[in-house]
XYZ file of C-alpha atoms in Angstrom:
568
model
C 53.879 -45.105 35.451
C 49.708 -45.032 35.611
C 50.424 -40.973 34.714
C 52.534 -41.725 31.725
C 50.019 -44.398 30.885
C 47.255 -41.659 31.217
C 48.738 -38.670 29.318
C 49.946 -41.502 26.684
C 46.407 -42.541 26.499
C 44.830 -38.808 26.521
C 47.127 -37.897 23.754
C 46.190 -41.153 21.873
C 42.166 -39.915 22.176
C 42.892 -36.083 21.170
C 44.720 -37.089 18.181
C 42.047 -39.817 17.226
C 39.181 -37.094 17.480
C 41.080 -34.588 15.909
C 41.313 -37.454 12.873
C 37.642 -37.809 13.368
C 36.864 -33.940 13.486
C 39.159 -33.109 10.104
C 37.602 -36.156 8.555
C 33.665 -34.626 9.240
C 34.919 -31.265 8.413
C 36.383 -32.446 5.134
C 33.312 -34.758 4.413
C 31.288 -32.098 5.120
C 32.482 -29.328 2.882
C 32.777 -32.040 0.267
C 29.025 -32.711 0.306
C 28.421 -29.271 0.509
C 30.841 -27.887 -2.571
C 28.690 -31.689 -4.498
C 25.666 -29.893 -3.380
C 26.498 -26.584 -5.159
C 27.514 -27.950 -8.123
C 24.745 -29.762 -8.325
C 22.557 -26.876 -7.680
C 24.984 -24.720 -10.811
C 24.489 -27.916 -13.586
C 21.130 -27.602 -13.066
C 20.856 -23.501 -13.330
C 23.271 -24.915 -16.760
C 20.985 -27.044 -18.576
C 17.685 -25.237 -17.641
C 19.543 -22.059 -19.316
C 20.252 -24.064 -22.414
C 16.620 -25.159 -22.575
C 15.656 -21.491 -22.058
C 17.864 -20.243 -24.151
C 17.554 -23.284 -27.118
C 13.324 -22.139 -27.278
C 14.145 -18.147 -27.077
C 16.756 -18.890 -30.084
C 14.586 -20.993 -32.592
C 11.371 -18.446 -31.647
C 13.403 -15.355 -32.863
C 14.734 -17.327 -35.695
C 12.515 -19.556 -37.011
C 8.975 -17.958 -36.262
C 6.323 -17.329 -39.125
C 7.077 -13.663 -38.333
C 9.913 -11.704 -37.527
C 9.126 -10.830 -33.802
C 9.965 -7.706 -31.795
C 12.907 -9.139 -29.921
C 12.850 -6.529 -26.591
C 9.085 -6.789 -26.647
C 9.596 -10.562 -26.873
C 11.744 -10.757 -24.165
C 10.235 -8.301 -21.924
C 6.833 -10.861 -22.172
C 9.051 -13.585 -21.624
C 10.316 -12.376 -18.021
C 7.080 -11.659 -16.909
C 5.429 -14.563 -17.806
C 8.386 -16.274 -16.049
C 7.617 -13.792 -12.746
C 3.749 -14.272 -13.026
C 3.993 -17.491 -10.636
C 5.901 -15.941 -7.935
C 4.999 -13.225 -5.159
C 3.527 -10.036 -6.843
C 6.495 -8.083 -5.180
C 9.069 -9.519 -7.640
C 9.060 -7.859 -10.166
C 11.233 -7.214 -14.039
C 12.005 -3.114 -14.035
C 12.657 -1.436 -17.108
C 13.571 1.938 -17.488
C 10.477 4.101 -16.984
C 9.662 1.858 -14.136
C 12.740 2.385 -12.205
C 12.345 5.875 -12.346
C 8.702 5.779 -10.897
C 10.528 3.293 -7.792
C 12.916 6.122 -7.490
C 10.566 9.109 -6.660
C 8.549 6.585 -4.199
C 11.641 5.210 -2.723
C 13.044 9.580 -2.575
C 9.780 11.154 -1.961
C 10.602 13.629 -4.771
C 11.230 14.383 -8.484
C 11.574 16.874 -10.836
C 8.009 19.247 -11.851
C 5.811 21.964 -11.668
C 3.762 19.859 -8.747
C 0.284 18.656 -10.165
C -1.711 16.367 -9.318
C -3.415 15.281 -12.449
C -6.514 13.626 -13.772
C -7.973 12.688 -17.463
C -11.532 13.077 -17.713
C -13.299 12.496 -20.852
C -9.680 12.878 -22.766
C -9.363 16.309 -21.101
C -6.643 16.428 -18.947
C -7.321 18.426 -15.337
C -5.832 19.538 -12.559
C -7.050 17.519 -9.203
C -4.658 19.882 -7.373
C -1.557 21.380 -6.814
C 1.332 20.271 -4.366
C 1.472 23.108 -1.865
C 4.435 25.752 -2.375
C 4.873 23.896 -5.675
C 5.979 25.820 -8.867
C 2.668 25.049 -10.139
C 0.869 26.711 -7.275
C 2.579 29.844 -7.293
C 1.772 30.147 -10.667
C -1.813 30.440 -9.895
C -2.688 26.661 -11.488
C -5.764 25.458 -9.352
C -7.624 22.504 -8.984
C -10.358 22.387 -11.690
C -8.127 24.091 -14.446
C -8.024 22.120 -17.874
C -4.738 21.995 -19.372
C -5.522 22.271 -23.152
C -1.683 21.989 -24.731
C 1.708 21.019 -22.866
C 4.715 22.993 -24.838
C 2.090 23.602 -27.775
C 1.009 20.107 -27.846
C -2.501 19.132 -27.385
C -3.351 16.646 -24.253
C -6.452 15.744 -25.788
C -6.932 11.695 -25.366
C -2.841 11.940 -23.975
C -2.356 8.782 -22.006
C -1.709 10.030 -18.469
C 1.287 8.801 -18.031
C 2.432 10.241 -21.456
C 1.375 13.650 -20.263
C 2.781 13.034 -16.512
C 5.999 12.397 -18.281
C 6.348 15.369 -20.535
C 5.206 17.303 -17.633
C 7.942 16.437 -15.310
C 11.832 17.125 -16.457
C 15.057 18.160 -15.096
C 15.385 20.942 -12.443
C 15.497 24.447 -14.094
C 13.678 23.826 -17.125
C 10.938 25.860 -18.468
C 7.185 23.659 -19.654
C 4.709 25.664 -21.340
C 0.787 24.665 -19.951
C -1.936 26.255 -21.457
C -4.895 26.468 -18.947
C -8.398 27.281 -19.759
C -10.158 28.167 -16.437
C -13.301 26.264 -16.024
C -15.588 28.950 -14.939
C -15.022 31.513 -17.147
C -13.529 29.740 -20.032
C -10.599 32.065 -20.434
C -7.431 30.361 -22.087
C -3.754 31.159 -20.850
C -0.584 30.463 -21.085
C 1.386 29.793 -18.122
C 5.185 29.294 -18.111
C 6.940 27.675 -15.082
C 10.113 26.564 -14.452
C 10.591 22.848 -12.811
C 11.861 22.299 -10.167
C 12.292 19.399 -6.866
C 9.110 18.437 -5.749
C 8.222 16.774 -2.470
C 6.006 14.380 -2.234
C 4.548 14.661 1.705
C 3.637 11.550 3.120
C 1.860 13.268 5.739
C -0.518 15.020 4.186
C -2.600 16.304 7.256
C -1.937 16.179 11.122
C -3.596 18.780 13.825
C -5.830 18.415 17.347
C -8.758 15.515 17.111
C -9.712 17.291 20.359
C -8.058 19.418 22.877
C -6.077 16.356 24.710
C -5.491 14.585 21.168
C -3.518 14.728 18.245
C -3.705 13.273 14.899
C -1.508 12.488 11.925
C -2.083 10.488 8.823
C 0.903 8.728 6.949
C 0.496 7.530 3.653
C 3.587 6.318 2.606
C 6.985 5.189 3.786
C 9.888 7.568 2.219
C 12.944 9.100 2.376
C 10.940 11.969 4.239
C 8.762 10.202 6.068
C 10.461 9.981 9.438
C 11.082 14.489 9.719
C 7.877 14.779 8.718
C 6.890 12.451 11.704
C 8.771 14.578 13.726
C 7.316 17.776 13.055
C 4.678 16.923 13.109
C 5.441 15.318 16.753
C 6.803 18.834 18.080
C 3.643 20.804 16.242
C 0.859 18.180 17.881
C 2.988 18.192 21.464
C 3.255 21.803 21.142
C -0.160 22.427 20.546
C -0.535 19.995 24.041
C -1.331 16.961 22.707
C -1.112 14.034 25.889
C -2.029 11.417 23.181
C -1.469 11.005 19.608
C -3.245 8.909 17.111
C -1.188 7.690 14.083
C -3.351 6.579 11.340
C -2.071 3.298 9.149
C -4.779 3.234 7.266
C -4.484 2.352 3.540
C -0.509 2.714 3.635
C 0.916 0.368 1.495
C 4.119 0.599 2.688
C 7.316 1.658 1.215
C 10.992 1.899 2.828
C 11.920 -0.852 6.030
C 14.585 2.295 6.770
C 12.106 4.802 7.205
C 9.484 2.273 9.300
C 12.657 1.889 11.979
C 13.447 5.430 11.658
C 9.949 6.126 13.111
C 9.766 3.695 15.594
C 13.333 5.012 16.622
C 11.502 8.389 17.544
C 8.847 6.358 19.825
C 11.111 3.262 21.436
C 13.457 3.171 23.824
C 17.186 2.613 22.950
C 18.562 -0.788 22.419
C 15.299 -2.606 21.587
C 14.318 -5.696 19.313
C 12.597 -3.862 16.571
C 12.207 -5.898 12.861
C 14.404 -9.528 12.148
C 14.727 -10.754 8.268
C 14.900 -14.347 8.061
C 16.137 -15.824 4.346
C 15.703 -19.623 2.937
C 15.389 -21.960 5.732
C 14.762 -19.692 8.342
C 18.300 -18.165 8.423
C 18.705 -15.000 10.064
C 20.093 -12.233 7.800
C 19.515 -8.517 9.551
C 18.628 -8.071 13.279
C 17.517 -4.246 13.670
C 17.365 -2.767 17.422
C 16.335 0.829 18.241
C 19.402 3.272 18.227
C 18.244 6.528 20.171
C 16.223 7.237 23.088
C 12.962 7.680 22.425
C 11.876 11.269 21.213
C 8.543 11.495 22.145
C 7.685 10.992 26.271
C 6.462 7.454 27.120
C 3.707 9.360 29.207
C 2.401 10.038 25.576
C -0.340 7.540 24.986
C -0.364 5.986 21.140
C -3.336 4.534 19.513
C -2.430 3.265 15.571
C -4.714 2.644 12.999
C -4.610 -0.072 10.392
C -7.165 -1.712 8.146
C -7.156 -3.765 4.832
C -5.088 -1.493 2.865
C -2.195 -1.016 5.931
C 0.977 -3.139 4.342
C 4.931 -3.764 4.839
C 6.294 -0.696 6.425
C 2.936 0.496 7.628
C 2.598 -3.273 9.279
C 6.231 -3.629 10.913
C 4.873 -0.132 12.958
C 1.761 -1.277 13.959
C 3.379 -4.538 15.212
C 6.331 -3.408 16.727
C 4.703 -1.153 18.559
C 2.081 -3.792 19.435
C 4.738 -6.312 20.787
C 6.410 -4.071 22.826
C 2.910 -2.800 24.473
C 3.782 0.897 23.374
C 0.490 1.822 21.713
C -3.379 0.342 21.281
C -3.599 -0.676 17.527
C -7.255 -0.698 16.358
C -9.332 -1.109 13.084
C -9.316 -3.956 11.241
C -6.743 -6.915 10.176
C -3.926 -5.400 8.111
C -2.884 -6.945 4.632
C 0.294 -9.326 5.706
C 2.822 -8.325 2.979
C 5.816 -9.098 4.802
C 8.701 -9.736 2.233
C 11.408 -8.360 1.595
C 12.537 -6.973 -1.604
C 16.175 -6.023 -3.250
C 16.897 -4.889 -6.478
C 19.622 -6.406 -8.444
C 20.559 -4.189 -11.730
C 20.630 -6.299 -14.664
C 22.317 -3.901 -16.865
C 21.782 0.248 -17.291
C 18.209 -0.053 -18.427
C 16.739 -3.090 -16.221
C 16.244 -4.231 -12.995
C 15.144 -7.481 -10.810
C 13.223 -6.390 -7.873
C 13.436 -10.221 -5.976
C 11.993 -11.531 -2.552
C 14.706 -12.882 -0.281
C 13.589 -12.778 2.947
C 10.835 -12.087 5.370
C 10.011 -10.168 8.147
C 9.539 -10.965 11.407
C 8.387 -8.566 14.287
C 9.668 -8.870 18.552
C 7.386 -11.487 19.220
C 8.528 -13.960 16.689
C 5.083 -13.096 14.415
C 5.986 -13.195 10.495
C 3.981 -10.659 8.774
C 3.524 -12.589 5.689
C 0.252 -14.141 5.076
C 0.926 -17.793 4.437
C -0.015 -18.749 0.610
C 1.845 -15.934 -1.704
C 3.816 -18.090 -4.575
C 2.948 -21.345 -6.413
C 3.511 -23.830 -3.824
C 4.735 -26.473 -6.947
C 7.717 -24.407 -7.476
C 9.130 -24.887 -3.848
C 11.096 -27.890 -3.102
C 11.857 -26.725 0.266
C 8.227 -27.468 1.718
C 9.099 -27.445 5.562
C 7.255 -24.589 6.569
C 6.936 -23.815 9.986
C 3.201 -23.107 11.125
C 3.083 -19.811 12.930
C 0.563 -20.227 15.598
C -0.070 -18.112 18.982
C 2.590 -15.641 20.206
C 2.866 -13.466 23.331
C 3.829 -9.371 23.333
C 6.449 -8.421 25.807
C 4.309 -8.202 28.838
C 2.942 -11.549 27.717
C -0.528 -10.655 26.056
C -1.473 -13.276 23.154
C -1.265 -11.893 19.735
C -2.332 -13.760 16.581
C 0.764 -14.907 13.913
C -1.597 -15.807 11.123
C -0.310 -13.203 8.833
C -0.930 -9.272 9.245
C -1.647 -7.375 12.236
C -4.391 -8.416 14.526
C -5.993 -4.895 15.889
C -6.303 -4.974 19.670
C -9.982 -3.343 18.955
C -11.366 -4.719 16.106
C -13.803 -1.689 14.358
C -14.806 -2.761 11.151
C -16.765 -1.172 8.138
C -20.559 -0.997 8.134
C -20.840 -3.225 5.214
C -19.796 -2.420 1.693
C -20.868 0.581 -0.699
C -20.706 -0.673 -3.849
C -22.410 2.675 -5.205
C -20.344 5.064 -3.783
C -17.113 3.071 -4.522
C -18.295 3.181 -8.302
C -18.986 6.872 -8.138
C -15.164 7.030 -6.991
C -13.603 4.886 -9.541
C -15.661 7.011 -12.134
C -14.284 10.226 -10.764
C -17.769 11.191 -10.003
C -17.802 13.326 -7.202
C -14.679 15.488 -8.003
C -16.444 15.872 -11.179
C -19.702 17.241 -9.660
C -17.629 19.390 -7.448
C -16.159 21.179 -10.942
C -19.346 21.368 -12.503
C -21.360 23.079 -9.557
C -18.136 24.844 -7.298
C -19.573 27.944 -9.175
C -22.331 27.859 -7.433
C -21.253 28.353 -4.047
C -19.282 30.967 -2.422
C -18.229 28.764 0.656
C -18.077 25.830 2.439
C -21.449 26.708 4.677
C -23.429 27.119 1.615
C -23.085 23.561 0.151
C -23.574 22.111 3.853
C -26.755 23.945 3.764
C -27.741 23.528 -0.100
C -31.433 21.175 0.790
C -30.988 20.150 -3.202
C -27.442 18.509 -3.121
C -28.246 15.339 -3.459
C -30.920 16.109 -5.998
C -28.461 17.391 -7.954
C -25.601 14.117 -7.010
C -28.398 12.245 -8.308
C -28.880 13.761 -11.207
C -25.585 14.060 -12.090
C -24.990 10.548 -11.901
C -27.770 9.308 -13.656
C -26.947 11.377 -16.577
C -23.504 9.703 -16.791
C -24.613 6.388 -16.059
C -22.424 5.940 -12.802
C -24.475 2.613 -11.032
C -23.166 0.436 -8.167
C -22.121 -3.286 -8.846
C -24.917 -6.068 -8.008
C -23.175 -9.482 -6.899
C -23.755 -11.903 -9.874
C -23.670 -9.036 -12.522
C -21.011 -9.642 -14.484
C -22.014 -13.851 -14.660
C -25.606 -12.845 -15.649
C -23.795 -11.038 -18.690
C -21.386 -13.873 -19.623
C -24.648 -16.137 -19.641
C -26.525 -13.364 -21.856
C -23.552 -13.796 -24.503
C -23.246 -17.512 -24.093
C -27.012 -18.073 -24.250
C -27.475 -15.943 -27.012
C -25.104 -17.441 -29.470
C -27.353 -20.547 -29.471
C -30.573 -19.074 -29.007
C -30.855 -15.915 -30.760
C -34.817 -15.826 -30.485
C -35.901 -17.827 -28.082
C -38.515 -15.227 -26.672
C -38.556 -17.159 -23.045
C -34.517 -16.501 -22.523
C -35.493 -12.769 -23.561
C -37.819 -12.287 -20.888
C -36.251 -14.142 -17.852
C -32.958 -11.835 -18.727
C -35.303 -8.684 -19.062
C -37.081 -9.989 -15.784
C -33.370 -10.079 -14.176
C -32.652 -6.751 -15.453
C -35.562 -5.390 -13.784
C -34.568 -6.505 -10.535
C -30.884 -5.460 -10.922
C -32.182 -1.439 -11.792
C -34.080 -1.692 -8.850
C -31.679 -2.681 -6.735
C -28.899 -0.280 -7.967
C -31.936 2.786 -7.791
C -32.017 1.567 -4.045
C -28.324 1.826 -3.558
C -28.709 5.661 -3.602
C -30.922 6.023 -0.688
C -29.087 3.098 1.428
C -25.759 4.605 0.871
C -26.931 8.484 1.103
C -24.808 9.242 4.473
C -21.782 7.908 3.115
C -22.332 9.357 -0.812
C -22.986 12.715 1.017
C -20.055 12.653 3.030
C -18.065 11.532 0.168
C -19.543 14.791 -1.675
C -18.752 17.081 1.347
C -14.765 15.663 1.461
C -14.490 16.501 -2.183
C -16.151 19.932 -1.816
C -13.760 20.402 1.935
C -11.043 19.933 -0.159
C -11.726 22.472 -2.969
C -11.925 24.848 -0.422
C -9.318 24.041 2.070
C -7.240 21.381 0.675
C -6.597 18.099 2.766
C -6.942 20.389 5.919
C -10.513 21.339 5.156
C -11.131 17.099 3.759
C -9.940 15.853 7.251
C -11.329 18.389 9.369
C -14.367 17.435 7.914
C -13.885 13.631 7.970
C -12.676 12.910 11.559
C -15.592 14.078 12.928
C -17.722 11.026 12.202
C -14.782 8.968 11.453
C -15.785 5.169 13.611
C -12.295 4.251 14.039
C -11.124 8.018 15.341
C -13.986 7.792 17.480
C -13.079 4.410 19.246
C -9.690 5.585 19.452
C -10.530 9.053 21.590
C -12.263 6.669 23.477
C -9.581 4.944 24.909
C -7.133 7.187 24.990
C -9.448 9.615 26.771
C -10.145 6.723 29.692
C -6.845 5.888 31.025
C -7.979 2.917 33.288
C -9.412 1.096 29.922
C -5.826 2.446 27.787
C -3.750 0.444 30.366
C -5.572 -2.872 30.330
C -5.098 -3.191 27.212
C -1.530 -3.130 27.404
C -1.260 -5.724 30.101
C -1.937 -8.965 30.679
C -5.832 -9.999 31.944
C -5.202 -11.831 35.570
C -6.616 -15.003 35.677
C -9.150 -16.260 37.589
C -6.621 -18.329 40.369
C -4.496 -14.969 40.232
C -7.745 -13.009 41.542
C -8.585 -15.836 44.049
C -5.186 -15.667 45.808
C -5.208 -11.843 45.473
C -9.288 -11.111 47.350
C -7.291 -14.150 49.884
């Protein structure tokens, strides 16, 4: 009887929480389906607001208005307050995502550049159409298909350049040096792009490759250029980060796939709320030996793809990262096609590395917008052998070596296309390499050069003494003190931008000597030259050279009750 009594009572208590259960359940999805509707009348009536102001602009405006130019503005004003990784795409600009995204389009393989509305060749692609042709760096190109390219937008000209595979273009090159004019016909063709553009020996125990970009091609090229460096009996490699902006997740994991063991945590993306969307691991065994020492370089400019390396890498104490903190872009992008023409490229998630680090630096949309605003704080984290890394955004190096201050000179000269200018103007003067290392009037002639076109370095407070000159000046026109206290500043600002030349020499002159390196020898001849008093390299052969210092880095410092018990 107490049996009966106990099933009776059992079944009594499953079939009251099964009630119980189906009645959450239910009361659940109910709130949730509310929720969503909630969430789709309010998409609804903001639409009809939207749409209610875009109608009575087009319609009712003193002038008629260019409608796709109208609503082109529109959008981006719209994407203005979010991340500057969303993005509207029209047509022309999902063609440029498509060569970055393939690592190739359709051309003769120029690199070009418009100097004083004279469009010139920087250089061509190697084994490009445009190379065989006997197009060199320097050359002018006066007409494209019998149309002149003087004061062409770039971009115009870029685009009439390229075109479909096949296809003759028509360039009409006058040579520099002797002035001759000719007209060279080439037939386009796939081009390339190499995100590697230079890798070889740093020394006889160390090799060195730079990647620039994350493509399609990136990961082969990465392995070539593995096999050339190991063949060539390289016992440590040094990857260089630096300045990468990033580019394809898929060719990031490809990479670390050649480095990483099989079957590790590489990159997590984590949507709204923290909900886990993609967990990548590493597929194959690891191509190149783990007796290979890594050292990977990152600065400023190292971002996304170039970042999820660095860090991986880092968390899984496979390689020494040094340089300086990286950007901390770490969203993630898809594109959703709007129709034939257009495009949304839209964040939706974020990356996160092994050791639970997001990338993302913290502040990167209007914070008014959200109404989610439970953020978690990242704070300290710990690699796989338990070192503490930083999860403030970015990459923290493991060697910090930062630039010797800033050259606002020789940045200007750059932005102004000065020294592959004075490289055109004086190549002739030279027969090799040797002679302009041993020319004792270079930088005479730099100088020079630069004084005659006005190139000058940026003094802090410039550009608010000139908004003061205007402001000031409007009121009082002739007030002869306000004349001479801006004359007085003037003063002092030429002298300090004359000074900039002799501060900055080293680096203006090495700038000179990469430009002249590579009209010689291409990006071979640039970063043979460059390494050799390159700070970062330098730390890195360091390290990798002492073996003792490479593996305490990797590991975990003992403390000081750790030592105590071990001397006991």
């Amino acid at each position: 009887m107490e049996r009966n009594a106990g099933k009776i009572w059992i079944m009594s208590w499953i079939k009251k929480t099964s009630i119980i259960v189906l009645t959450i359940t239910v009361f659940s999805l109910g709130v949730l389906r509310s929720q969503q509707l909630d969430v789709y009348r309010e998409i609804a009536r903001s639409q009809q607001q939207i749409m209610t102001v875009y109608k009575y602009l087009i319609t009712e405006y003193v002038h008629e208005l260019d409608v796709p130019t109208l609503t082109t503005k529109i959008i981006n004003s719209m994407l203005e307050n979010f991340d500057p990784y969303t993005e509207y795409y029209e047509e022309k600009d999902l063609e440029d995502l498509a060569i970055k995204t393939d690592g190739e389009f359709s051309g003769v393989g120029l690199q070009i550049y418009m100097y004083e509305d004279q469009l010139t060749v920087v250089g061509p692609i190697e084994g490009s159409p445009a190379s065989r042709a006997g197009i060199f760096t320097g050359d002018e190109i006066m007409n494209i298909d019998g149309q002149p390219t003087k004061g062409l937008e770039l971009k115009d000209a870029t685009n009439k350049i390229r075109g479909n595979q096949g296809t003759d273009v028509i360039l009409t090159i006058r040579k520099p040096i002797t002035g001759e004019t000719e007209d060279y016909i080439i037939t386009r063709d796939i081009i390339t792009i190499k995100d590697i553009p230079y890798y070889g020996m740093a020394n006889p125990e160390v090799g060195y490759l730079r990647i620039t970009n994350f493509s399609n091609n990136t990961p082969d090229e990465t392995k070539d250029a593995f096999l050339s460096l190991m063949g060539e009996g390289a016992d440590n490699i040094i990857i260089d980060l630096r300045d990468n902006p990033g580019g394809l997740l898929s060719s990031s994991l490809d990479i670390l796939d050649l480095i990483l063991p099989k079957d590790l945590d590489m990159v997590s993306t984590k949507g709204r709320k923290g909900k886990n969307l993609k967990n990548y691991k590493s597929l194959n065994n690891a191509f190149l030996p783990s007796s290979i020492d890594i050292a990977v370089l990152i600065n400023g400019g190292s971002a996304s793809a170039s970042e999820i390396v660095a860090g991986v890498l880092q968390d899984h104490d496979r390689a020494v990262v040094l340089g300086d903190q990286s950007f901390g872009k770490g969203l993630v992008q898809t594109v959703i096609g709007i129709n034939q023409e257009t495009a949304l490229k839209i964040t939706n998630s974020k990356y996160y590395i092994p050791s639970g680090r997001s990338i993302q630096k913290r502040k990167f949309i209007d914070e008014d917008l959200i109404a989610d605003s439970d953020v978690i704080v990242d704070s300290l984290f710990q690699t796989m052998s338990g070192r503490p890394v930083l999860g403030d955004g970015g990459i923290s190096p493991d060697i910090v070596v930062k630039d010797e201050g800033s050259y606002p000179l020789a940045a200007s000269i750059l932005r102004n296309g000065g020294y592959f200018r004075f490289v055109q103007q004086f190549s002739d003067q030279y027969e090799s390499m040797d002679e302009v290392m041993t020319d004792t009037n270079l930088m005479n002639n730099f100088k020079n050069f630069i004084d005659e076109n006005d190139i000058k370095g940026y003094v802090d407070g410039e550009d608010d003494l000139e908004k003061a000159k205007e402001k000031l000046s409007e009121k009082n026109k002739d007030n002869i003190f306000l004349r001479n206290a801006f004359s007085v500043i003037d003063s002092q600002i030429d002298k300090k931008q004359s000074e900039m030349f002799e501060n900055e020499n080293d680096v203006i002159r090495r700038m000179i000597l990469g430009e002249f390196a590579f009209y010689y020898d291409g990006n071979n001849g640039k970063y043979d030259l460059y390494l050799k008093d390159d700070k970062v390299v330098i730390k890195a052969l360091e390290v990798l050279m002492d073996d003792a210092r490479y593996s305490s880095l990797l590991t975990v410092p003992e403390q000081p009750d750790q030592v105590t018990a071990s001397k006991s």
